[in-house]
CSV table of C-alpha atoms in Angstrom, one decimal:
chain,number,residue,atom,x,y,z
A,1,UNK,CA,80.7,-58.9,17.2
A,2,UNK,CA,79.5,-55.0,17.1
A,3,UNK,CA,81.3,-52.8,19.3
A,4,UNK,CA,78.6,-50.5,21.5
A,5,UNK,CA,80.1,-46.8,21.3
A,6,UNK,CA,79.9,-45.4,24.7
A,7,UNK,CA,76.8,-43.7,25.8
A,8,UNK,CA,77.5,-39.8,26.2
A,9,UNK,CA,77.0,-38.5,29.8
A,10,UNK,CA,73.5,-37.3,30.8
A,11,UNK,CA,74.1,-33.2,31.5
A,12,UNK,CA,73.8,-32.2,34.9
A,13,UNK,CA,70.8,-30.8,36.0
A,14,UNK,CA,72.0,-27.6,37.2
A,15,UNK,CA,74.6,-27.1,34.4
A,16,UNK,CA,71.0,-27.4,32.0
A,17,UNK,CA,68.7,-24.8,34.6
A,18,UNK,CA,72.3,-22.3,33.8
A,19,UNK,CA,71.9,-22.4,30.0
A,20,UNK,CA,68.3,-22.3,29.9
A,21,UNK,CA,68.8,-19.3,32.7
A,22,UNK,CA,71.9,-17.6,30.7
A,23,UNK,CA,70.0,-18.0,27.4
A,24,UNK,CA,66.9,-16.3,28.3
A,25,UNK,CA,68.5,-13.6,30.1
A,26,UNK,CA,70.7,-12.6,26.5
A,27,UNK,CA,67.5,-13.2,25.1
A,28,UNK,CA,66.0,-10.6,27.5
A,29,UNK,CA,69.0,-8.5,26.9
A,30,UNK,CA,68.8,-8.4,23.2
A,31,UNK,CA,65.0,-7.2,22.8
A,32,UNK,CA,65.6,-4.8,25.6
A,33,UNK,CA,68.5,-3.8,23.6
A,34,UNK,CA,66.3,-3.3,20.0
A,35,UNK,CA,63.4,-1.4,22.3
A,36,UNK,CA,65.9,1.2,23.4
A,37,UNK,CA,67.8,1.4,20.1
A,38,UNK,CA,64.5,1.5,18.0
A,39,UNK,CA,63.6,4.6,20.0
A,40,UNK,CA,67.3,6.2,19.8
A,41,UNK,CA,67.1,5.9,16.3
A,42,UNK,CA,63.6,7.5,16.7
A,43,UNK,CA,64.4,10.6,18.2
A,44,UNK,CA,67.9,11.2,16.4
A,45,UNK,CA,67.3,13.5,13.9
A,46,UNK,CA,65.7,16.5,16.8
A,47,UNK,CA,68.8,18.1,16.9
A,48,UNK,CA,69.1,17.9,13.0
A,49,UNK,CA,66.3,20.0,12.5
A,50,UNK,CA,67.9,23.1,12.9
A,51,UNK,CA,70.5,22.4,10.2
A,52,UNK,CA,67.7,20.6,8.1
A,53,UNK,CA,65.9,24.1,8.4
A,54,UNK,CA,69.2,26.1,7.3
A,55,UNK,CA,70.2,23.9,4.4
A,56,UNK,CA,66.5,23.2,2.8
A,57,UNK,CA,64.9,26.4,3.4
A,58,UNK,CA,62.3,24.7,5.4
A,59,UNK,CA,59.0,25.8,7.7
A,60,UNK,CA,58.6,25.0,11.2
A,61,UNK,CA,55.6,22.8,9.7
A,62,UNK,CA,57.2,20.7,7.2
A,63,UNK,CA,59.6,19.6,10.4
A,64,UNK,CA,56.4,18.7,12.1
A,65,UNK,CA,55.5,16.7,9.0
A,66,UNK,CA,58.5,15.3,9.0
A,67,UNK,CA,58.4,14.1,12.5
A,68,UNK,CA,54.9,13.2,11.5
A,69,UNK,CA,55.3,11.1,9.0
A,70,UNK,CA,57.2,8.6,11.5
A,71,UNK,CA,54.4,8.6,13.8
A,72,UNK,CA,51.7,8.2,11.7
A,73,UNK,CA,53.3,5.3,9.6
A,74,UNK,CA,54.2,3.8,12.8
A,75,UNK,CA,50.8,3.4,14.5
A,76,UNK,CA,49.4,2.2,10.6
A,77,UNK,CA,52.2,-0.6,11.3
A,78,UNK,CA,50.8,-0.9,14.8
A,79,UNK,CA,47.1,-1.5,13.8
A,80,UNK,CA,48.4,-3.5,10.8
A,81,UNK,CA,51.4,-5.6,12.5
A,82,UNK,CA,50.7,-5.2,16.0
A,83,UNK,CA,49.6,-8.9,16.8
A,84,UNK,CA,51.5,-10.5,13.4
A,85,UNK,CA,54.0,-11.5,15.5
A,86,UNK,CA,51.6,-13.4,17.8
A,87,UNK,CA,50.9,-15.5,14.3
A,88,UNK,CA,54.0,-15.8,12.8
A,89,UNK,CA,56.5,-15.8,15.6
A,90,UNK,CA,58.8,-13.2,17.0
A,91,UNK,CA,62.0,-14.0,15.5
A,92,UNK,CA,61.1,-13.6,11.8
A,93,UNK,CA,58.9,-10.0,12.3
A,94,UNK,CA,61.9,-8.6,14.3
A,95,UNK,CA,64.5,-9.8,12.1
A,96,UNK,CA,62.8,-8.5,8.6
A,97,UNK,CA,61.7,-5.1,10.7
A,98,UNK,CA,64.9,-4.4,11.5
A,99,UNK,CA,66.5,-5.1,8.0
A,100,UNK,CA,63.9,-2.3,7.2
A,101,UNK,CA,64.8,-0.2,10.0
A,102,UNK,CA,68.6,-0.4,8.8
A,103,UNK,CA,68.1,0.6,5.4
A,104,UNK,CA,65.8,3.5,6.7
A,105,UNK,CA,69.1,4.8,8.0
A,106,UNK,CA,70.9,4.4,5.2
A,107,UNK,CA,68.6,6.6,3.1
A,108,UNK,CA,68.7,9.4,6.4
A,109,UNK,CA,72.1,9.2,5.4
A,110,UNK,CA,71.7,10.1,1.9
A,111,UNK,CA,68.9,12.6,2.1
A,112,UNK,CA,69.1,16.0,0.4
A,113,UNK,CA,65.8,17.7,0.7
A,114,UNK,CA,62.2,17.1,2.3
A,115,UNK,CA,60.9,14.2,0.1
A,116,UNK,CA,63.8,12.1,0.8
A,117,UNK,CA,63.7,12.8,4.6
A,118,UNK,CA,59.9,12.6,5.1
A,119,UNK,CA,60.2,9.0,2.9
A,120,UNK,CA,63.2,8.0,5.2
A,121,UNK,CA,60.9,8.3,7.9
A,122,UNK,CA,57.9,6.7,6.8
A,123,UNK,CA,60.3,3.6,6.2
A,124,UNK,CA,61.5,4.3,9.4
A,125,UNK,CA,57.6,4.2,11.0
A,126,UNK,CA,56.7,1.2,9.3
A,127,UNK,CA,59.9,-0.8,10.7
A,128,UNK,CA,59.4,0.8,14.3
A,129,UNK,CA,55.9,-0.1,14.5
A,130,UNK,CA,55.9,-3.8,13.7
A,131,UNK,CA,59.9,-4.5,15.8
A,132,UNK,CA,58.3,-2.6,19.2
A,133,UNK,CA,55.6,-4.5,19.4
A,134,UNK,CA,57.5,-7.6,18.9
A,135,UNK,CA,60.5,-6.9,20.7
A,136,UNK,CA,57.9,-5.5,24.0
A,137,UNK,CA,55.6,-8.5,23.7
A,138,UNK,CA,59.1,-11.1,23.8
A,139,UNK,CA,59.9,-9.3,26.9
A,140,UNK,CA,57.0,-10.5,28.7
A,141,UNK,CA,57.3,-13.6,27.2
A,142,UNK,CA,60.5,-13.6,29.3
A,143,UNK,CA,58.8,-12.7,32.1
A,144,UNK,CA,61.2,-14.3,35.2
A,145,UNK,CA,58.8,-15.7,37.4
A,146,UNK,CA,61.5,-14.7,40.8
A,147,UNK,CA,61.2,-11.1,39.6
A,148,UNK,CA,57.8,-10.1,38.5
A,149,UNK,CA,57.4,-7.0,36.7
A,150,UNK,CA,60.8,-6.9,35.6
A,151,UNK,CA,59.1,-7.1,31.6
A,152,UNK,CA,56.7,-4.0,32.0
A,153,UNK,CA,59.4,-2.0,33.6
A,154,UNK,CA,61.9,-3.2,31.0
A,155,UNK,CA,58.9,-1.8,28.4
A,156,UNK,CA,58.9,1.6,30.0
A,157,UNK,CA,62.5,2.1,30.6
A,158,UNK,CA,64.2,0.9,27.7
A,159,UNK,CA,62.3,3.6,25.2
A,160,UNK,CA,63.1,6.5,27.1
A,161,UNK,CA,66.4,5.8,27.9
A,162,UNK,CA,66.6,4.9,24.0
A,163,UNK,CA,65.4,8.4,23.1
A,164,UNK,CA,67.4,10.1,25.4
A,165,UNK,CA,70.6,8.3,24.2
A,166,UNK,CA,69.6,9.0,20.9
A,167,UNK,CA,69.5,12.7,21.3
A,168,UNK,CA,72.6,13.1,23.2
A,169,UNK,CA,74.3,10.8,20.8
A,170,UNK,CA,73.2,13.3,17.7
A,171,UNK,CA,73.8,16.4,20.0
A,172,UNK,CA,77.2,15.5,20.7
A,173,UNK,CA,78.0,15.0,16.7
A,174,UNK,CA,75.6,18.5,15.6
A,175,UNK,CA,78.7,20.1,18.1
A,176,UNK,CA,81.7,18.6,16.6
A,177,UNK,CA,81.4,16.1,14.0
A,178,UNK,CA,82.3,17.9,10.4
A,179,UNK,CA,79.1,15.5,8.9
A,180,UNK,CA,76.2,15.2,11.4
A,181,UNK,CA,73.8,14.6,9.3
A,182,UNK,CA,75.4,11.6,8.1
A,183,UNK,CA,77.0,10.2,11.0
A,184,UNK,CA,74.1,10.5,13.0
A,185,UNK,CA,73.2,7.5,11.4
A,186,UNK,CA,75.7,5.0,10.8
A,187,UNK,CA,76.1,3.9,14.0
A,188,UNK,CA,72.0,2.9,14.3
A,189,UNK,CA,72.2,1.1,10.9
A,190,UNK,CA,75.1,-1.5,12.1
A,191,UNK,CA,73.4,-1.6,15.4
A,192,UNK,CA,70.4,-2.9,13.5
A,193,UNK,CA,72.0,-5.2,11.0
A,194,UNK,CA,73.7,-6.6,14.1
A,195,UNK,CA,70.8,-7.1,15.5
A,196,UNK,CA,68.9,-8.5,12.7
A,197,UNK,CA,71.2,-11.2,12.6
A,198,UNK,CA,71.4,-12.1,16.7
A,199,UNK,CA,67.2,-12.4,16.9
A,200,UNK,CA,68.2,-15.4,14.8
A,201,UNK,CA,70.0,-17.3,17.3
A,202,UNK,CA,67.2,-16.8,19.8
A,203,UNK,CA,64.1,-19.3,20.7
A,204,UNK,CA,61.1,-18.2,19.3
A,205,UNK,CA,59.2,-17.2,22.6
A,206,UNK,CA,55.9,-17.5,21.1
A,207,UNK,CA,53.7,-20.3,19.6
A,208,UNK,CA,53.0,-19.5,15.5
A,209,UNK,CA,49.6,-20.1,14.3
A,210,UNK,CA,47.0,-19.6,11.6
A,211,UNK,CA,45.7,-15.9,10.8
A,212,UNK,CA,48.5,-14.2,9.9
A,213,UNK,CA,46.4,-13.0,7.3
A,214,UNK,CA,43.6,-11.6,9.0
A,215,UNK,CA,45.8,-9.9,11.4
A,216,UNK,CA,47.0,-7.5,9.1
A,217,UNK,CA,43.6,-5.7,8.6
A,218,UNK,CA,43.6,-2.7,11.0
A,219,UNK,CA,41.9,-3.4,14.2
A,220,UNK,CA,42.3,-2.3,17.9
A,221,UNK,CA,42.0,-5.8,19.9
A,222,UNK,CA,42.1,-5.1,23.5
A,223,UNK,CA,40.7,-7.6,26.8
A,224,UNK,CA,38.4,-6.0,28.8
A,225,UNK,CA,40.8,-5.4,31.9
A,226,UNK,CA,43.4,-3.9,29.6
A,227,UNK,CA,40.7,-2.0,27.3
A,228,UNK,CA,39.4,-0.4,31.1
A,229,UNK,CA,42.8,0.6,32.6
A,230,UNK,CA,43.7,2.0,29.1
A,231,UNK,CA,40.3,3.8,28.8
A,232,UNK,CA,41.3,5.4,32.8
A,233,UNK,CA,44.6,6.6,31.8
A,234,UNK,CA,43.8,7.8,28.7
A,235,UNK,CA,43.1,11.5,29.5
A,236,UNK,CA,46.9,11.5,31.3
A,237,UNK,CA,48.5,9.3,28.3
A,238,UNK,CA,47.5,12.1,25.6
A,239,UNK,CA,48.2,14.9,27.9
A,240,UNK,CA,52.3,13.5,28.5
A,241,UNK,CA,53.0,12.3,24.8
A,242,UNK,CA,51.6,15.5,23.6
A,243,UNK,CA,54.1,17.2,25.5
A,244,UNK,CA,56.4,15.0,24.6
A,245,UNK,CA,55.8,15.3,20.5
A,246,UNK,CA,56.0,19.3,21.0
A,247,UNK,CA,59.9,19.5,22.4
A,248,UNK,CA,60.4,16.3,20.0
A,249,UNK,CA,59.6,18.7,16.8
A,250,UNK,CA,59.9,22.4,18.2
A,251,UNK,CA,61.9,22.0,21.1
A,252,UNK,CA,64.9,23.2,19.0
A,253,UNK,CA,62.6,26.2,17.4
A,254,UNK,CA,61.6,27.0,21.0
A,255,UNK,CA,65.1,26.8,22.1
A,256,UNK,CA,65.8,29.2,19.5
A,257,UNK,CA,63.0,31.6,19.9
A,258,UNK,CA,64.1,32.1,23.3
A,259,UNK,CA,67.8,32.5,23.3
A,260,UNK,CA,68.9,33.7,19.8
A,261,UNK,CA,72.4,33.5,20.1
A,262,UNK,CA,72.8,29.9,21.5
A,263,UNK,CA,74.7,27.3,19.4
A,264,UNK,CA,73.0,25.1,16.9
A,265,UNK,CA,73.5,22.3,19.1
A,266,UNK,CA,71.7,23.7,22.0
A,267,UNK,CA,68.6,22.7,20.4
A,268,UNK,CA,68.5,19.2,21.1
A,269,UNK,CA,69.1,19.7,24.8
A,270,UNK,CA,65.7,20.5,25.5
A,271,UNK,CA,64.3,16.8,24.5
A,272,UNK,CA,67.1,15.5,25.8
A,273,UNK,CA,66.1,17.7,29.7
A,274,UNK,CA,63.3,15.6,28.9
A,275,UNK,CA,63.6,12.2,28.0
A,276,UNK,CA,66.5,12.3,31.0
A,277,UNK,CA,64.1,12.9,33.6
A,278,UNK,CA,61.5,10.5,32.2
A,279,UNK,CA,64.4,7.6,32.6
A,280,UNK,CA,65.0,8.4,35.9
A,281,UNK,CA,61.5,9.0,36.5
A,282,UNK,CA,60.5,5.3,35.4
A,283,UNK,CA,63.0,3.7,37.6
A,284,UNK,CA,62.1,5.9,40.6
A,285,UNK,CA,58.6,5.1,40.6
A,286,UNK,CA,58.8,1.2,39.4
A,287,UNK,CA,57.1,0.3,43.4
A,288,UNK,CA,54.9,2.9,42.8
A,289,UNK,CA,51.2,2.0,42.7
A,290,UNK,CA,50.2,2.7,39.3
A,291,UNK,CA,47.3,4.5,39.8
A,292,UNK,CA,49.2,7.1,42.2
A,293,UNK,CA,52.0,7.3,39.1
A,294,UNK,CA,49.7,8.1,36.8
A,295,UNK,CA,47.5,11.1,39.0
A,296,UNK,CA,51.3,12.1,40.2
A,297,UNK,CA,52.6,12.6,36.9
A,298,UNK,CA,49.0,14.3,35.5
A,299,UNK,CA,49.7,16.6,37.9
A,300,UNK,CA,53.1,17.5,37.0
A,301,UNK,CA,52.5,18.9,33.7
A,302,UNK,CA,50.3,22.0,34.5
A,303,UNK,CA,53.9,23.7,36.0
A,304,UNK,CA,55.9,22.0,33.4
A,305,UNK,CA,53.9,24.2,30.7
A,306,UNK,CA,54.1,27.3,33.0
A,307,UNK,CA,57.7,27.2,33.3
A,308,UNK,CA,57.9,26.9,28.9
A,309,UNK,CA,56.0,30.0,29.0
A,310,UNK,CA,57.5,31.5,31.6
A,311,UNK,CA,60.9,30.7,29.6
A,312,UNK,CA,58.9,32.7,26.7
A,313,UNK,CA,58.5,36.0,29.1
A,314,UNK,CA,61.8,36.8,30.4
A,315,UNK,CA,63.2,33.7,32.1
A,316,UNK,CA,64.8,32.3,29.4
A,317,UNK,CA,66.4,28.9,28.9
A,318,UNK,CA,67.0,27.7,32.3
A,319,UNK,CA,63.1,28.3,32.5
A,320,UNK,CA,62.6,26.3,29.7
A,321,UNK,CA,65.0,23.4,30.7
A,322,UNK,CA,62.9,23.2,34.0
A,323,UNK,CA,59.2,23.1,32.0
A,324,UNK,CA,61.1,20.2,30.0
A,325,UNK,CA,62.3,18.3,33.5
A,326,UNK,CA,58.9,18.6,34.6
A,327,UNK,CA,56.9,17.0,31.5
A,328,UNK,CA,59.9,14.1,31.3
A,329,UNK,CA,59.0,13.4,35.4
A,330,UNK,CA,54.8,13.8,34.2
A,331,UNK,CA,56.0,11.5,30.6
A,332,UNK,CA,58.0,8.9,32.6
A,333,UNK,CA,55.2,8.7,36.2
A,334,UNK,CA,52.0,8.1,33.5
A,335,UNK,CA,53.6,6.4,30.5
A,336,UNK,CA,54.9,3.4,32.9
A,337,UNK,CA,51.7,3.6,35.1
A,338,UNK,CA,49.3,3.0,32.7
A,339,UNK,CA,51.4,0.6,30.8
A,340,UNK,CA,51.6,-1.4,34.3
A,341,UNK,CA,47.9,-1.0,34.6
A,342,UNK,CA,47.7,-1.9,31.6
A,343,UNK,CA,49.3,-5.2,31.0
A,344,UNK,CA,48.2,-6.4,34.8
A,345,UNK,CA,47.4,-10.1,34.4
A,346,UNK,CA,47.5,-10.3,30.5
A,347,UNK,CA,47.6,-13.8,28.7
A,348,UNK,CA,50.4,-14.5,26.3
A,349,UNK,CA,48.0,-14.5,23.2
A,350,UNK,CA,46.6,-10.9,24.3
A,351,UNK,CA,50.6,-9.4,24.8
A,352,UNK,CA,51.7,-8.0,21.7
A,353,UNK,CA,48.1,-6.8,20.5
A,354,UNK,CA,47.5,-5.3,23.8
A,355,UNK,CA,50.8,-3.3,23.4
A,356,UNK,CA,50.0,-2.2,20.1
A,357,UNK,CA,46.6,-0.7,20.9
A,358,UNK,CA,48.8,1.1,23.8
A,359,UNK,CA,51.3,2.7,21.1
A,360,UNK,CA,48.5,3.7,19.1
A,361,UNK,CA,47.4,6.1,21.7
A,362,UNK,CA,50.3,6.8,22.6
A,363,UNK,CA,52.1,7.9,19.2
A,364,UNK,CA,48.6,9.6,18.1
A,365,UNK,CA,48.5,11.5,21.2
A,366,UNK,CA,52.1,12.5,20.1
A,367,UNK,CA,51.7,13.1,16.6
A,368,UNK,CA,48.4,14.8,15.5
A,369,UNK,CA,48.9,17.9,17.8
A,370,UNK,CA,52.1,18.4,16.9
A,371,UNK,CA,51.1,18.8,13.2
A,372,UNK,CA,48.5,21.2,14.9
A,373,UNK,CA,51.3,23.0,16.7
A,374,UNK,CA,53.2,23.1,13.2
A,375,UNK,CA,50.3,24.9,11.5
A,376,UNK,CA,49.6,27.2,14.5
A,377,UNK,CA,53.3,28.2,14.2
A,378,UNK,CA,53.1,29.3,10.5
A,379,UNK,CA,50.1,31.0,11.1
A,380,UNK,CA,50.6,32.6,14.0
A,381,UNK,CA,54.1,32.6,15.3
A,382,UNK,CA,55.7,29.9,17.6
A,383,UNK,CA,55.1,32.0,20.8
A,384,UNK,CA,51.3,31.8,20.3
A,385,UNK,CA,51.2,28.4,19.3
A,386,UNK,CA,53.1,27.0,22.4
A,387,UNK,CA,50.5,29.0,24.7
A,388,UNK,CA,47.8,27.4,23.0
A,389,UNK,CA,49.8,24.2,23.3
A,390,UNK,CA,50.5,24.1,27.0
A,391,UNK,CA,46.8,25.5,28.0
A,392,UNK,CA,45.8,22.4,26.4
A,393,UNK,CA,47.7,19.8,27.9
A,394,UNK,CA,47.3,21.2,31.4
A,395,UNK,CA,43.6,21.4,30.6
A,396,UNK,CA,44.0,17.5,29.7
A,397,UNK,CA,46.0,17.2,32.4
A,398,UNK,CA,43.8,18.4,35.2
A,399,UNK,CA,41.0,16.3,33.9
A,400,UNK,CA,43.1,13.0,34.0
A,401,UNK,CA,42.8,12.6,38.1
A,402,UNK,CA,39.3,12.7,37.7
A,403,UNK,CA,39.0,10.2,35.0
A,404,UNK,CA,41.2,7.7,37.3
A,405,UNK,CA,39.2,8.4,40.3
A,406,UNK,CA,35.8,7.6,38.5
A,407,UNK,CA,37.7,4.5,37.0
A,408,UNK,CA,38.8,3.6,40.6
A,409,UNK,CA,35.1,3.9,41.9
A,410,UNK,CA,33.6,1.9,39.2
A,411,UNK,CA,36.4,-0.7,39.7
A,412,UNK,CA,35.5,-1.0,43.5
A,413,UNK,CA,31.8,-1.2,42.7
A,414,UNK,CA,32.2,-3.8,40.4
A,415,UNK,CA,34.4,-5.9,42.8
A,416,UNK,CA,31.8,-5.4,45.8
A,417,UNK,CA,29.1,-6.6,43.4
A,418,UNK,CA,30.9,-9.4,42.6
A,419,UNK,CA,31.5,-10.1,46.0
A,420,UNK,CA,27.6,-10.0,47.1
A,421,UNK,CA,27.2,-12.2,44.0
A,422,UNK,CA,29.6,-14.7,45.2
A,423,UNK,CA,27.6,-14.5,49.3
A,424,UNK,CA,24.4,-15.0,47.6
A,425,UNK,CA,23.5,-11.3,49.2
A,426,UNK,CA,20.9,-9.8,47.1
A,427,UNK,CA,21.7,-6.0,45.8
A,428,UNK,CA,20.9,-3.5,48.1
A,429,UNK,CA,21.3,-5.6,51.3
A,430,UNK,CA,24.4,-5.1,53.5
């Protein structure tokens, strides 16, 4: 006669609800984690410029193209990889973008001139662009239903925080490590092997299917209601990364333009005044209705470019730390309002594509007029060029309200119409 083995125990039900619970939250954890390191790793080598400048002989617009080179790789892999993972899963695009992303450290490591720095970075682009749009559109997959809009804040937090620990990270080694320029990036590249390696142990969030293909041709693919909010914030969203891009590349040439005599390390400070305040900034305002973030923080930068100028006419650094408070508070109030307005009420399928189209903007808005500002500074001198700089983005700037107030009127016309339509109340009857 056969012996019957005994049946295992069914698990608990609640013991099943933790684990699923606990897994999803390291899962949360974990993408949060490559979002803010992605953007450390990002905004690393600003306080490098200086001694990239002094050991290379080099202008204050190959550091813009330098700086360039990441942006404008990373919003190609945007418009090429943006929705890939929405095809093919986001396990396997985060895992072989950040293999990429490692090795782009390595060869930051090893770079002795130009070519191999601005070809570091374009590595460095490519892997950013298709692992943030992945590793944002997994957050929302892990949306927790008991605390909505936990993902979108996630979104805006984790980058700026990322940026800001990135720059006080290389600051601190500029001041008293005897090899910055190499150990600025050995602790991202195990970071990102590490991580490589953990997306592997995570459930795939989304559901593969066909058209991987066809998603790689370059395309903006936006839903209407994301494709309007994005449309309203755009003047603001330009004005704030624009900022942003400037003290990225020529904060630490304004720093020094300014005060002479201050330490090498000084220069990273500046974007690191900044992406401070934007962190704090975010989380502040996380309640705050995103069309009141947005006009809020539009409104911030026309003093935050006053006080950089000011800083050029006698007030020196502390006026130049202020002007960089206020565009982190204007970078921090519009980049997580618009991304909120943004994302409002997305479908899965729409998540990562939608965030792509947003970086686009975004890293455009930051890139191309910092080359501008690059060539303006050869040309004619840093001073003029972050004149011309500011008197754009406050010009920018104090078109955005009206742009959000126009997209707020048409909103509410279209929802009254809608309304009649539902009544059966032909137009122009009350």
């Amino acid at each position: 006669m056969t012996a019957v083995a005994p049946r295992a125990p069914a698990p608990h039900p609640r013991r099943a609800v933790r684990t699923g619970t606990s897994r999803r939250t390291a899962s949360f954890a974990l993408n949060a984690s490559i979002l803010a390191t992605l953007l450390a790793a990002s905004s690393a080598p600003t306080p490098l410029y200086p001694h990239y400048q002094d050991a290379w002989g080099l202008s204050a617009l190959t550091i813009t193209l330098v700086f360039s080179a990441y942006s404008l790789t990373l919003l190609l892999a945007l418009l090429t990889t943006g929705s890939l993972s929405d095809h093919l899963g986001r396990r396997p695009v985060l895992a072989g973008a950040l293999a990429l992303e490692a090795g782009s450290m390595v060869l930051l490591a090893s770079a002795d001139g130009a070519a191999t720095l601005i070809t570091a970075r374009i590595l460095q682009g490519a892997a950013t662009g298709a692992a943030t749009s992945a590793a944002g559109a997994a957050l929302l997959d892990l949306e927790d239903p008991l605390r909505p809009g936990r993902s979108a804040l996630t979104n805006s937090i984790a980058p700026v925080a990322g940026m800001a620990a990135g720059v006080l990270a290389s600051t601190l080694l500029v001041r008293f490590s005897p090899a910055p320029a190499v150990g600025v990036y050995a602790l991202p590249a195990v970071l990102f092997a590490a991580q490589a390696v953990a997306v592997a142990f995570t459930a795939e969030t989304a559901r593969p299917h066909a058209g991987a293909l066809r998603a790689l041709r370059p395309r903006l693919a936006l839903p209407p209601s994301a494709r309007r909010a994005l449309l309203a914030a755009g003047t603001a969203v330009v004005a704030v990364w624009a900022l942003g891009g400037f003290y990225s590349s020529l904060g630490p040439a304004l720093v020094r333009l300014v005060a002479p005599a201050a330490p090498q390390a000084a220069g990273g400070t500046v974007f690191l005044t900044l992406t401070a305040a934007a962190t704090v900034t975010v989380w502040l305002l996380r309640r705050t209705a995103p069309y009141a973030a947005v006009t809020g923080g539009s409104l911030a930068v026309v003093p935050a470019g006053a006080l950089a100028l000011a800083g050029l006419h006698g007030a020196g650094l502390p006026a130049v730390h202020g002007g960089a408070a206020l565009a982190g508070v204007a970078f921090g109030a519009v980049s997580q309002g618009a991304l909120r307005m943004t994302l409002a009420g997305l479908p899965a399928g729409d998540r990562a594509a939608t965030l792509a189209a947003s970086y686009v903007l975004s890293y455009l808005s930051m890139s191309l007029p910092a080359i501008a500002a690059g060539a303006a500074t050869r040309q004619y001198g840093l001073a003029t060029a972050t004149h011309a700089y500011a008197l754009a983005a406050a010009l920018l700037a104090v078109a955005a309200p009206g742009a959000l107030a126009a997209a707020r009127h048409r909103e509410a016309r279209g929802r009254e119409a809608r309304g009649r339509e539902a009544r059966g109340t032909p137009d122009g009857v009350a």
